[in-house]
Short mmCIF file of N, CA, C and O in Angstrom, two decimals:
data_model
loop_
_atom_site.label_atom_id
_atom_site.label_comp_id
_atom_site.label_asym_id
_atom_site.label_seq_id
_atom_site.Cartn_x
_atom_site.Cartn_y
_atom_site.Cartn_z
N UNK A 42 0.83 -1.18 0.00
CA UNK A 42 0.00 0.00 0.00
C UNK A 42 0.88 1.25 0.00
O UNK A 42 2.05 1.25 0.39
N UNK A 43 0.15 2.41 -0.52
CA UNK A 43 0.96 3.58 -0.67
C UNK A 43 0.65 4.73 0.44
O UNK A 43 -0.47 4.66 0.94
N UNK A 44 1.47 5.75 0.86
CA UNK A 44 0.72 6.49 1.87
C UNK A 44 0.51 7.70 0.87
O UNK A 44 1.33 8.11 0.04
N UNK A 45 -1.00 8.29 1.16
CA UNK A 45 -1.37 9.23 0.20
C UNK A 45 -1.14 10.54 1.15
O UNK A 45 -1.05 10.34 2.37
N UNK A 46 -1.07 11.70 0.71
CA UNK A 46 -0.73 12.88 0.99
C UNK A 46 -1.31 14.15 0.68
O UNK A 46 -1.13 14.61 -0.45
N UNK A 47 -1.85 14.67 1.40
CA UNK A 47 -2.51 15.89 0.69
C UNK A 47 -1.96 17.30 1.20
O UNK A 47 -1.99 17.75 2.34
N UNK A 48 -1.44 17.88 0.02
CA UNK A 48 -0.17 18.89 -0.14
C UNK A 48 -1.39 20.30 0.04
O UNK A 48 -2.47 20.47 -0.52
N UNK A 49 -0.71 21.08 0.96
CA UNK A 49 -1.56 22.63 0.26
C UNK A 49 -0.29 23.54 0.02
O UNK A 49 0.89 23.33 0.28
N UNK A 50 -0.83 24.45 -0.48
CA UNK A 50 0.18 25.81 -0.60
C UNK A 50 1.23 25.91 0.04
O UNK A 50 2.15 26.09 -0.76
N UNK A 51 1.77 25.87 1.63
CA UNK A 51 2.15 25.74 2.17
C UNK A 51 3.47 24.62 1.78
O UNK A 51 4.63 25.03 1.68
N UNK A 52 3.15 23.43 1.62
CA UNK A 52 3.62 21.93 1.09
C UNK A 52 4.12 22.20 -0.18
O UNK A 52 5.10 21.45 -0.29
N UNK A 53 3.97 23.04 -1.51
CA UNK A 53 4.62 23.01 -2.73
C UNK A 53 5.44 22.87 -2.42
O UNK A 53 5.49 21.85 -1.72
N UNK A 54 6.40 23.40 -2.53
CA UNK A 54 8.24 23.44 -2.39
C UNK A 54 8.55 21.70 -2.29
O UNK A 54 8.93 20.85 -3.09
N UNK A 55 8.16 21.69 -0.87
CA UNK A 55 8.12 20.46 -0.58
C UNK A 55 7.98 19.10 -2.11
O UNK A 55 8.67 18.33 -2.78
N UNK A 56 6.90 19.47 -1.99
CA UNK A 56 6.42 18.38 -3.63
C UNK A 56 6.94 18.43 -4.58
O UNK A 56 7.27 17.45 -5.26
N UNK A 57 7.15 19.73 -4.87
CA UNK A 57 8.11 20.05 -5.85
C UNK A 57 9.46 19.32 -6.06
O UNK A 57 9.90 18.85 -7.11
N UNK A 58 10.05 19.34 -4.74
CA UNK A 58 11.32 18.79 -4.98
C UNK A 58 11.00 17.10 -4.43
O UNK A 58 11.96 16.34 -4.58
N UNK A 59 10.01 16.63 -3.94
CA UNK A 59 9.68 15.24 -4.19
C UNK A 59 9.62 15.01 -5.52
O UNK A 59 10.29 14.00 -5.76
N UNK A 60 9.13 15.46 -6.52
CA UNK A 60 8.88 15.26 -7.57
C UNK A 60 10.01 15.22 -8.26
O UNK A 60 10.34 14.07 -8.55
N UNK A 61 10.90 16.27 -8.72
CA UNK A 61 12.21 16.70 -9.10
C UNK A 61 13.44 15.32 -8.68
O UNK A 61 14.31 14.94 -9.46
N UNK A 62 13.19 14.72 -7.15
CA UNK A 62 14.09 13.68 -6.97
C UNK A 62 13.76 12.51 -7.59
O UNK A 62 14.68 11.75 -7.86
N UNK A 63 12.62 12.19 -7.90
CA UNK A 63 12.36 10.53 -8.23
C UNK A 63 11.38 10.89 -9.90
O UNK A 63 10.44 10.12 -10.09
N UNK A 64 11.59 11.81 -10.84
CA UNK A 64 11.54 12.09 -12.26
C UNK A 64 12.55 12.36 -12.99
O UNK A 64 13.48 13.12 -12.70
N UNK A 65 12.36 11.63 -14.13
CA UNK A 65 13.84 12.12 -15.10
C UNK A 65 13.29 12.81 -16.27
O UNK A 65 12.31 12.49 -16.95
N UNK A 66 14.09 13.81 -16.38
CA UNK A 66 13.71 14.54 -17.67
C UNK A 66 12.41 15.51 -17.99
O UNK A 66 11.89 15.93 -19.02
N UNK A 67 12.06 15.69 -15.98
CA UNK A 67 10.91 16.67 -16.38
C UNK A 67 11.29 17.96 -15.80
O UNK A 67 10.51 18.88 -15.58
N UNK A 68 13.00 17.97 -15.48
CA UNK A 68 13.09 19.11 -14.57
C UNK A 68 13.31 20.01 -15.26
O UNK A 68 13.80 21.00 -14.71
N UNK A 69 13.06 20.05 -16.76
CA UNK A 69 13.36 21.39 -18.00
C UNK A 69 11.86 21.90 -18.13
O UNK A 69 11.49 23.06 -18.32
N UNK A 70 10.93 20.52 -17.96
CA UNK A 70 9.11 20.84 -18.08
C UNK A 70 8.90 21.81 -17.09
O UNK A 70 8.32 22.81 -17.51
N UNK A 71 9.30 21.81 -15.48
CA UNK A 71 8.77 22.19 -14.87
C UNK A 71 10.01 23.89 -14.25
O UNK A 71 9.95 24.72 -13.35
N UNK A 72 10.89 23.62 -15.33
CA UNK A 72 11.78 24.96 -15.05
C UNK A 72 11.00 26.18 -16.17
O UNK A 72 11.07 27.37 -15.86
N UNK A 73 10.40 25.82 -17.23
CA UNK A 73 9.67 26.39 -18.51
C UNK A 73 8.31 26.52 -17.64
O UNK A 73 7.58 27.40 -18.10
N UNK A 74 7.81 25.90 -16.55
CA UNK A 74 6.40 26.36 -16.06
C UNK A 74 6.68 27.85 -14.99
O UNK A 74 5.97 28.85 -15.07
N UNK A 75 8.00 27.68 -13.88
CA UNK A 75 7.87 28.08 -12.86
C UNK A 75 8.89 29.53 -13.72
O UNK A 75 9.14 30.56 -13.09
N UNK A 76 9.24 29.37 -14.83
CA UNK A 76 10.28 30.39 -14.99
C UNK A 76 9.20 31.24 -16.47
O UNK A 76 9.48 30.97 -17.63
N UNK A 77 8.42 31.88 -16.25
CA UNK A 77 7.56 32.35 -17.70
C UNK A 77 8.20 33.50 -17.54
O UNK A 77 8.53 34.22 -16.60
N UNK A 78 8.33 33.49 -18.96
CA UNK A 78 9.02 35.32 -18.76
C UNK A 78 7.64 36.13 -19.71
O UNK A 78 8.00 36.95 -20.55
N UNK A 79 6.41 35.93 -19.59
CA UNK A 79 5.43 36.27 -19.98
C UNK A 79 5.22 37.86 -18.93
O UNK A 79 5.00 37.39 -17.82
N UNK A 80 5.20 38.72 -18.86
CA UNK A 80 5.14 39.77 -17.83
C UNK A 80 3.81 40.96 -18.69
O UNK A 80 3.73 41.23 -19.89
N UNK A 81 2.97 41.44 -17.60
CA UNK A 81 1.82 41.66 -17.86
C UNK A 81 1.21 41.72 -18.69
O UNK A 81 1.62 40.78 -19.38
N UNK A 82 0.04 42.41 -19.46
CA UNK A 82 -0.64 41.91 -20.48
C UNK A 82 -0.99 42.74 -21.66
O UNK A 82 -2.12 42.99 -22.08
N UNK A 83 0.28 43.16 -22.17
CA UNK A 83 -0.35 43.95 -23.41
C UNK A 83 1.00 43.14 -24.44
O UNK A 83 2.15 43.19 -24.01
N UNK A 84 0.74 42.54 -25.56
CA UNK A 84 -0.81 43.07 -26.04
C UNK A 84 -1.72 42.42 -25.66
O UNK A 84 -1.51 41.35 -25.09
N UNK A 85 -3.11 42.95 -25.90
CA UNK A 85 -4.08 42.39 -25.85
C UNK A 85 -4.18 41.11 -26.50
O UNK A 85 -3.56 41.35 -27.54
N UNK A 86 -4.60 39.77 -26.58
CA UNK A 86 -4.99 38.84 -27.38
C UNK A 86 -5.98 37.70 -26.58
O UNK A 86 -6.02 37.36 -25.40
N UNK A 87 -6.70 37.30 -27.73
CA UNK A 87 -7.57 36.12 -27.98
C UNK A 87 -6.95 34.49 -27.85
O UNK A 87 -5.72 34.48 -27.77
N UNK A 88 -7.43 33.49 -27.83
CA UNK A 88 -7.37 32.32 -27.74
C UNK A 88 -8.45 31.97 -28.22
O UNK A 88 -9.44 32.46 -27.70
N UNK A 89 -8.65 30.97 -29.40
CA UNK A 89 -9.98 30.52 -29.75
C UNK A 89 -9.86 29.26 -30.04
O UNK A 89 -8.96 29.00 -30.84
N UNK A 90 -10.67 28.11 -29.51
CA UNK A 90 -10.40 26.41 -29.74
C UNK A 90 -11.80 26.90 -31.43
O UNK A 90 -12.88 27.48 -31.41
N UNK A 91 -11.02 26.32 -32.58
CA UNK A 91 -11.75 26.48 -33.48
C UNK A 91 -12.87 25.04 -33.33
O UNK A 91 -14.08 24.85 -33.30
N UNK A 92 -11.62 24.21 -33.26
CA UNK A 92 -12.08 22.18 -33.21
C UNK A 92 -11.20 21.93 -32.33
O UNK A 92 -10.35 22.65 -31.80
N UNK A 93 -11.60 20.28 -32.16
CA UNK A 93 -10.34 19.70 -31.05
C UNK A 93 -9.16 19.82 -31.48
O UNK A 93 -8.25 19.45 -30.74
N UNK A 94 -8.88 20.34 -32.74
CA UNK A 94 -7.53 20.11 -33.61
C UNK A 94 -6.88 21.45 -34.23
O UNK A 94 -5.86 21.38 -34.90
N UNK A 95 -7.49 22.58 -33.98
CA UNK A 95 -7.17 23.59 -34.52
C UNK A 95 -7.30 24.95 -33.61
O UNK A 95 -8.50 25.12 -33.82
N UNK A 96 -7.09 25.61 -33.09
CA UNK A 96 -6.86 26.60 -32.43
C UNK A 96 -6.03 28.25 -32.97
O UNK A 96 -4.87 28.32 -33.39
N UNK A 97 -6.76 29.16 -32.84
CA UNK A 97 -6.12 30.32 -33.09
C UNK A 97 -5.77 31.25 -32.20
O UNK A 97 -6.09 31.33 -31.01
N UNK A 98 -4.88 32.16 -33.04
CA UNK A 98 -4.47 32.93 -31.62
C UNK A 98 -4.89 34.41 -32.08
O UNK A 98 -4.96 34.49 -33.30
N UNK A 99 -5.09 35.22 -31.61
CA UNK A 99 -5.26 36.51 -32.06
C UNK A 99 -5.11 37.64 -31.19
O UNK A 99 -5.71 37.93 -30.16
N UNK A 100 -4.09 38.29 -31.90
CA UNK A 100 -3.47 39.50 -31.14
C UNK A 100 -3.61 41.00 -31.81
O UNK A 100 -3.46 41.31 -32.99
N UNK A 101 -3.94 41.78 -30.78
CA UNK A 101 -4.13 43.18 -31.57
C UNK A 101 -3.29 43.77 -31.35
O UNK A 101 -2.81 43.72 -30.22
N UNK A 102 -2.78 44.52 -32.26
CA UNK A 102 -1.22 45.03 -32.55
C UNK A 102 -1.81 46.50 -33.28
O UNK A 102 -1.12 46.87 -34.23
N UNK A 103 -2.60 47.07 -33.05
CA UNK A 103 -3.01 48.62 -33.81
C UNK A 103 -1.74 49.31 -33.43
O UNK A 103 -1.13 49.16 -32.38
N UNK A 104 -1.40 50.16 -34.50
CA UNK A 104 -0.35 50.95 -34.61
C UNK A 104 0.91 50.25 -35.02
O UNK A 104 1.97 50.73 -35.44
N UNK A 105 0.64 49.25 -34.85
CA UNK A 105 2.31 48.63 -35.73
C UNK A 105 1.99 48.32 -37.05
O UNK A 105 0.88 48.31 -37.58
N UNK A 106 3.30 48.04 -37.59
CA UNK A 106 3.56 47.68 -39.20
C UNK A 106 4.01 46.41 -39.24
O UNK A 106 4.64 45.89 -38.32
N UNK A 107 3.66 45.70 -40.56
CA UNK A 107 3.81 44.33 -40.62
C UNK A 107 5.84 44.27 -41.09
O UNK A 107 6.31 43.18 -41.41
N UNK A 108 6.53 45.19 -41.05
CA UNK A 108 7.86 44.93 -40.62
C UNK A 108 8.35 45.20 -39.63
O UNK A 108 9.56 45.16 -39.45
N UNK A 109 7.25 45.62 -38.48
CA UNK A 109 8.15 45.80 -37.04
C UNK A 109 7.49 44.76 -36.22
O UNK A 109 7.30 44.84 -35.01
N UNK A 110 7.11 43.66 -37.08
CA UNK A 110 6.61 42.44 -35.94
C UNK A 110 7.13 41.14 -36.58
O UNK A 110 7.24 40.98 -37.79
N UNK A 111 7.42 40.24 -35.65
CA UNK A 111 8.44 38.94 -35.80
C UNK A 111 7.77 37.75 -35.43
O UNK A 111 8.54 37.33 -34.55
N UNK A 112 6.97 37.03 -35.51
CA UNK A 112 6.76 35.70 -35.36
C UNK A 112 7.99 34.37 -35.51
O UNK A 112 8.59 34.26 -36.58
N UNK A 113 8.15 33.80 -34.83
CA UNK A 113 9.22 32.58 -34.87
C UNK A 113 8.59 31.70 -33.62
O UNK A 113 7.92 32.14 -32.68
N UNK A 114 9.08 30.08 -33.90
CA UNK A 114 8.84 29.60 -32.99
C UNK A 114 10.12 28.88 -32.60
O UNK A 114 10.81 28.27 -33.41
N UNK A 115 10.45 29.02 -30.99
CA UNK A 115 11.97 28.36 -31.10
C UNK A 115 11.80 27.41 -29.66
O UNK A 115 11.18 27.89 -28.72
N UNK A 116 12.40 26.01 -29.57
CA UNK A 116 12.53 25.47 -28.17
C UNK A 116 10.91 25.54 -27.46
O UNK A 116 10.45 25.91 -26.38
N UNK A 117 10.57 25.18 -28.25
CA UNK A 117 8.70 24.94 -28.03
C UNK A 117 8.26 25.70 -27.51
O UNK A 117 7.66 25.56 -26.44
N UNK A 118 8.48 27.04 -28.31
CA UNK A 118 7.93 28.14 -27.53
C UNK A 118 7.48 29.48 -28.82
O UNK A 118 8.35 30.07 -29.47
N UNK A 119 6.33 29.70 -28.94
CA UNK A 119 5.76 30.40 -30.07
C UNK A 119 6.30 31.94 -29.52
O UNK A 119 6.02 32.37 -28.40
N UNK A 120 6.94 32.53 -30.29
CA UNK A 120 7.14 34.00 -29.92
C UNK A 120 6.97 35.46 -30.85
O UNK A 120 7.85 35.73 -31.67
N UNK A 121 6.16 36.08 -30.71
CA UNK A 121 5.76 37.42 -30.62
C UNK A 121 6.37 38.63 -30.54
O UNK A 121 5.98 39.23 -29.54
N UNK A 122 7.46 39.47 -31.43
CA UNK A 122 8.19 40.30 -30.78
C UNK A 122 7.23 41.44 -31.92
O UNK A 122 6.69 41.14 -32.98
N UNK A 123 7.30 42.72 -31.24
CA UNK A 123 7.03 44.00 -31.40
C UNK A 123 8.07 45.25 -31.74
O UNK A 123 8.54 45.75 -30.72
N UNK A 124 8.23 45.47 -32.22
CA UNK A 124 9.87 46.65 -31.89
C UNK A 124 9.28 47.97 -32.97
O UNK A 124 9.22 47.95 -34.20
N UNK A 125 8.83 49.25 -31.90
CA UNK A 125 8.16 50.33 -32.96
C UNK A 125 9.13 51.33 -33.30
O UNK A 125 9.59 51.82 -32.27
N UNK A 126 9.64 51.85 -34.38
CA UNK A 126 10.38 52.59 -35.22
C UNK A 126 9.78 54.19 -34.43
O UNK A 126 8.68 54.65 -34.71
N UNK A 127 10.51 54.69 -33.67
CA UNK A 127 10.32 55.63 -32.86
C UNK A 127 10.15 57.11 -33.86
O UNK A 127 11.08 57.84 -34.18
N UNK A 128 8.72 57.28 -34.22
CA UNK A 128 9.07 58.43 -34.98
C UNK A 128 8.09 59.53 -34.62
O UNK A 128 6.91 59.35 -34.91
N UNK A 129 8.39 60.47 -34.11
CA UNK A 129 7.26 61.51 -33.93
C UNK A 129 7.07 62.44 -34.46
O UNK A 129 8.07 63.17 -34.42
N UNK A 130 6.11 62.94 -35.07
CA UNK A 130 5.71 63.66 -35.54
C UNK A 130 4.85 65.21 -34.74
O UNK A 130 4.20 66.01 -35.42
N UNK A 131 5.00 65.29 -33.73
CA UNK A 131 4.56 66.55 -32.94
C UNK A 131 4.92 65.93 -31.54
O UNK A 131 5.52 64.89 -31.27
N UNK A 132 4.44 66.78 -30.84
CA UNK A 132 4.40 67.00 -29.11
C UNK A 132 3.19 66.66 -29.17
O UNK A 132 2.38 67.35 -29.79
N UNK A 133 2.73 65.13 -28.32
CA UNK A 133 1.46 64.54 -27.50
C UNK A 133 0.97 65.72 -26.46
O UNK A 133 1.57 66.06 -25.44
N UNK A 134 0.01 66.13 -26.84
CA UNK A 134 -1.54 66.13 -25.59
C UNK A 134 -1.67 65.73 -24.93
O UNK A 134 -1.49 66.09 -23.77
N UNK A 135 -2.16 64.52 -25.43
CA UNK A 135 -1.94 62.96 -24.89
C UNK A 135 -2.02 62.05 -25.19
O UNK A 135 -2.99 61.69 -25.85
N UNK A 136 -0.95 61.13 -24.82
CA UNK A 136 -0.94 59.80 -25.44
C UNK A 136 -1.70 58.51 -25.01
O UNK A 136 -0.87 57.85 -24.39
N UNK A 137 -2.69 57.93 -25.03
CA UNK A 137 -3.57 57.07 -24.94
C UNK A 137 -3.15 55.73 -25.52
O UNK A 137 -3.32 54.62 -25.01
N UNK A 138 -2.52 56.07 -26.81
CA UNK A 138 -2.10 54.47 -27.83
C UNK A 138 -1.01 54.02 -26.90
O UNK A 138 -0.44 54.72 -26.06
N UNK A 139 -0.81 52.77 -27.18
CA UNK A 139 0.21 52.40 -26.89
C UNK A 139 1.29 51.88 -27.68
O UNK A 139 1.31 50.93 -28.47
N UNK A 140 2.36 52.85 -27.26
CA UNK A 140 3.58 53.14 -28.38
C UNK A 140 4.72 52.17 -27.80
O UNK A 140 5.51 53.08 -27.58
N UNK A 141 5.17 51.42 -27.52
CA UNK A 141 6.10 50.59 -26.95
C UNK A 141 6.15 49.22 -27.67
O UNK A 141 5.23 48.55 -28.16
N UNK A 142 7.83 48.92 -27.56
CA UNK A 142 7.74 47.19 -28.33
C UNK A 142 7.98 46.37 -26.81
O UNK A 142 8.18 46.80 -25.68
N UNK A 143 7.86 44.97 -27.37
CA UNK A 143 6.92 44.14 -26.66
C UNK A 143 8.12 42.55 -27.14
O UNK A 143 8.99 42.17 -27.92
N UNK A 144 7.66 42.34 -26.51
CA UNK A 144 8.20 40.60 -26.88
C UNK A 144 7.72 39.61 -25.94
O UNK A 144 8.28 39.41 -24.87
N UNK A 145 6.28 38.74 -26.49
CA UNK A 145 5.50 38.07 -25.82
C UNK A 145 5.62 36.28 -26.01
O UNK A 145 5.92 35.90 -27.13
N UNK A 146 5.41 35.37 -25.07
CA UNK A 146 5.93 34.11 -25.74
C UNK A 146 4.65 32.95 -24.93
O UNK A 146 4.12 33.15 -23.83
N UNK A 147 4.45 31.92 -25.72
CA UNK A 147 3.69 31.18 -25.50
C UNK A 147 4.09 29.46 -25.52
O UNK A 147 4.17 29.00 -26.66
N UNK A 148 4.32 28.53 -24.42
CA UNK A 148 4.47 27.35 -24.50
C UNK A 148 3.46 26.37 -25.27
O UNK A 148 2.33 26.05 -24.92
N UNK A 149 4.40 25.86 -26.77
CA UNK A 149 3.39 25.04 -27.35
C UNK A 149 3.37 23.41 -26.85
O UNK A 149 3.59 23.50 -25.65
N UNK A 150 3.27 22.52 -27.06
CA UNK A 150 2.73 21.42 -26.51
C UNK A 150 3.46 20.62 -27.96
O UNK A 150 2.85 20.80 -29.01
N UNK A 151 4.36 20.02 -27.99
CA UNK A 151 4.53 18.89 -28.74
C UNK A 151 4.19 18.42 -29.75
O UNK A 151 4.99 18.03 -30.60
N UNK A 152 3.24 18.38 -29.84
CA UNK A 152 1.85 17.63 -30.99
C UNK A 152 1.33 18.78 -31.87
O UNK A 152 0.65 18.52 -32.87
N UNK A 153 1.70 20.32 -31.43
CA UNK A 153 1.44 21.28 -32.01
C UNK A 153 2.04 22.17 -33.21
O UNK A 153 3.05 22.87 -33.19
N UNK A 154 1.43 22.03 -33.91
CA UNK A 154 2.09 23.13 -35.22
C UNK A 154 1.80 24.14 -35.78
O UNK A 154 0.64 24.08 -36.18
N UNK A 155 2.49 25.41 -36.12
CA UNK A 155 2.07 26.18 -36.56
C UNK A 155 1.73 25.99 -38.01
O UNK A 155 2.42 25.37 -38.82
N UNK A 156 0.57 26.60 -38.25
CA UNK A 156 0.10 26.32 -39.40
C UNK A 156 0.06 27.75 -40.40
O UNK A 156 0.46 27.80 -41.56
N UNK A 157 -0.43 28.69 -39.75
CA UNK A 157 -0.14 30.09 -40.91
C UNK A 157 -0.32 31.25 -39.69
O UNK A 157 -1.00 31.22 -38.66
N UNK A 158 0.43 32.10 -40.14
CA UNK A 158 0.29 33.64 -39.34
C UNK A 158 0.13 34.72 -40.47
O UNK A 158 0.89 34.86 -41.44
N UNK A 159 -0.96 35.45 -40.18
CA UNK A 159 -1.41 36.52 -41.47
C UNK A 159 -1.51 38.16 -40.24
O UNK A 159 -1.73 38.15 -39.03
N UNK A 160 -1.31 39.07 -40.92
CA UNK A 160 -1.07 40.23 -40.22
C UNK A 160 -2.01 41.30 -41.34
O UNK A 160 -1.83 41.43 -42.55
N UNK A 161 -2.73 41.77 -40.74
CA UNK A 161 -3.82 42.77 -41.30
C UNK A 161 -4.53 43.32 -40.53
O UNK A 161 -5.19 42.67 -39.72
N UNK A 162 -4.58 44.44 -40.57
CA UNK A 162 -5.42 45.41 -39.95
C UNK A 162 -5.40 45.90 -39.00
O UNK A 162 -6.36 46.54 -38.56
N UNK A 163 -3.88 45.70 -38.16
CA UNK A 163 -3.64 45.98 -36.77
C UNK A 163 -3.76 44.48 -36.25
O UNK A 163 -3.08 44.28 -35.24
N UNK A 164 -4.43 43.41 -36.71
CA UNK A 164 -4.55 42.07 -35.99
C UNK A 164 -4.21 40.89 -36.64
O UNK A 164 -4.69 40.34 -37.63
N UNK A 165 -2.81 40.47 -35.51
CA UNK A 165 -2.13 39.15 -36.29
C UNK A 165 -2.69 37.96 -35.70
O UNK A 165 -3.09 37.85 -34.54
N UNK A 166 -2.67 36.88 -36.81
CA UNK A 166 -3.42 35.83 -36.39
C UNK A 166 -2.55 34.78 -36.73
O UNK A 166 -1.85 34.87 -37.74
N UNK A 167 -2.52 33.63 -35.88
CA UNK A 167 -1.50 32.84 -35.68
C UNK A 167 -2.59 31.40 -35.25
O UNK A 167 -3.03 31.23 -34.11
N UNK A 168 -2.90 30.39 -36.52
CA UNK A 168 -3.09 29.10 -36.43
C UNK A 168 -2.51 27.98 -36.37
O UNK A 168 -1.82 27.55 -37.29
N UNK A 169 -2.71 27.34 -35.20
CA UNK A 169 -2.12 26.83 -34.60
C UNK A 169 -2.76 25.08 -35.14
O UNK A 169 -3.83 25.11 -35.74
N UNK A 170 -2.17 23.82 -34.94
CA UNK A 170 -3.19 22.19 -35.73
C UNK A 170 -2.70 21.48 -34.76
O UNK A 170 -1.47 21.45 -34.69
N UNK A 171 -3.32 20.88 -33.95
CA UNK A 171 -2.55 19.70 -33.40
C UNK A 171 -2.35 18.38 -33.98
O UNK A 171 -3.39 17.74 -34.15
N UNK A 172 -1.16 17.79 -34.34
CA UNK A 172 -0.66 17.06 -35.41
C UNK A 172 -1.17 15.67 -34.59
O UNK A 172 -0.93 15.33 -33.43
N UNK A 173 -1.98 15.01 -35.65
CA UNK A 173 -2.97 13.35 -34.91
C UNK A 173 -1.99 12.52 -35.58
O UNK A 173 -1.73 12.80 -36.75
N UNK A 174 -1.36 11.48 -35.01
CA UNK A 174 -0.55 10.71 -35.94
C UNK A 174 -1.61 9.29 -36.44
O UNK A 174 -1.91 8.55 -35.50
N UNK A 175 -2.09 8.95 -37.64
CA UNK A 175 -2.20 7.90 -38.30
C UNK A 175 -3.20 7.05 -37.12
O UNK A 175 -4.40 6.81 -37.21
N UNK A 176 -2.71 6.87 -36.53
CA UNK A 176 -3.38 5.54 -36.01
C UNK A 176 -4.34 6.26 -34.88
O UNK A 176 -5.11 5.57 -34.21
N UNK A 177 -4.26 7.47 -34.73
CA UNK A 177 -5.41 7.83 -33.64
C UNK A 177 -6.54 8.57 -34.60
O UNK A 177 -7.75 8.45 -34.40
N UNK A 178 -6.00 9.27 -35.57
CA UNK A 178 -6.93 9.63 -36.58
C UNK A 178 -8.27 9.03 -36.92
O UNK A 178 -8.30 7.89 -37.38
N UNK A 179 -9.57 9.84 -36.70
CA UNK A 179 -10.91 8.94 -36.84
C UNK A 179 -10.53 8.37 -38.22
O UNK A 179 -9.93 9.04 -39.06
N UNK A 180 -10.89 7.21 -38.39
CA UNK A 180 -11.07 6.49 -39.96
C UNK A 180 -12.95 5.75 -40.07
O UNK A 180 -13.61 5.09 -39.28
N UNK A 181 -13.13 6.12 -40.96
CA UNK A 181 -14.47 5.97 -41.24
C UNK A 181 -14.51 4.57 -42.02
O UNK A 181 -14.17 4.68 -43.20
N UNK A 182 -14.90 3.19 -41.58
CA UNK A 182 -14.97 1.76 -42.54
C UNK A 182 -16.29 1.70 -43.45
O UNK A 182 -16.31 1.52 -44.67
N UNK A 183 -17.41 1.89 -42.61
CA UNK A 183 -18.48 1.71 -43.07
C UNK A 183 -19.39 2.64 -43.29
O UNK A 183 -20.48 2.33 -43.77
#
C-alpha cells in the first residue's frame, strides 16, 4: 500500500522537490512552467479552440507595421516580438495608444504546429493544428 498525501500551498516546495528527486527529464518541463518570462498583459490577445484540432491565436497590434513584428517559434515556444520605429511627428496632448515594443511568448505542446500567421489590420493571427498521428486519426470503414 501507498501512503497518500494531501499537499496545500504551504507543502509546494516540498512536492516540488519530491517530484524533481524521483523524475527524469521533467526538470526542463517544470523549469519552462515556474520560470515564464510572460510579464503583464499587453498586447491584448484572444485564444480561440476552433475544433479539437485547430486553435487560433489573435493579437491586436493597432499601430504597428507588418515589418516591425516577428513571429518565430523556437525550443517549443511560439514568440511574438514588437519593436516600434520611434518616430514623432509633434508633441502629445496625450498619449492614450500604446507606443512601446513588446516581446511576448507562448508554451506550445509537442503535438502542435504552426500552421499560418497573417497580419492585417492591426490584428495578427497565428493558427495553430494539433498534429494526430495515423493511427489515432478517426477512420471511417463503413
Amino acid at each position: 500500500m501507498s501512503n497518500i498525501e494531501k499537499f496545500r500551498a504551504a507543502g509546494l516546495p516540498d512536492l516540488i522537490d519530491r517530484i524533481n528527486k524521483n523524475s527524469l527529464g521533467w526538470d526542463t518541463s517544470f523549469n519552462q512552467f515556474w520560470e515564464s518570462n510572460s510579464v503583464g498583459n499587453y498586447p491584448p490577445y484572444n485564444i480561440i479552440q476552433l475544433s479539437n484540432h485547430e486553435t487560433r491565436l489573435e493579437i491586436a497590434l493597432a499601430g504597428f507595421k507588418k515589418e516591425e513584428v516577428k513571429v518565430y517559434s523556437e525550443y517549443g515556444k511560439l514568440v511574438v516580438e514588437g519593436k516600434h520605429n520611434s518616430e514623432s511627428q509633434g508633441e502629445y496632448v496625450h498619449r492614450g495608444l500604446a507606443n512601446r515594443s513588446f516581446e511576448r511568448a507562448w508554451t506550445l505542446s509537442e503535438d502542435v504546429k504552426i500552421d499560418s500567421v497573417t497580419f492585417e489590420d492591426g490584428l495578427l493571427i497565428v493558427t495553430l493544428k494539433k498534429i494526430v498521428p495515423d493511427h489515432h486519426a478517426r477512420q471511417e470503414y463503413l
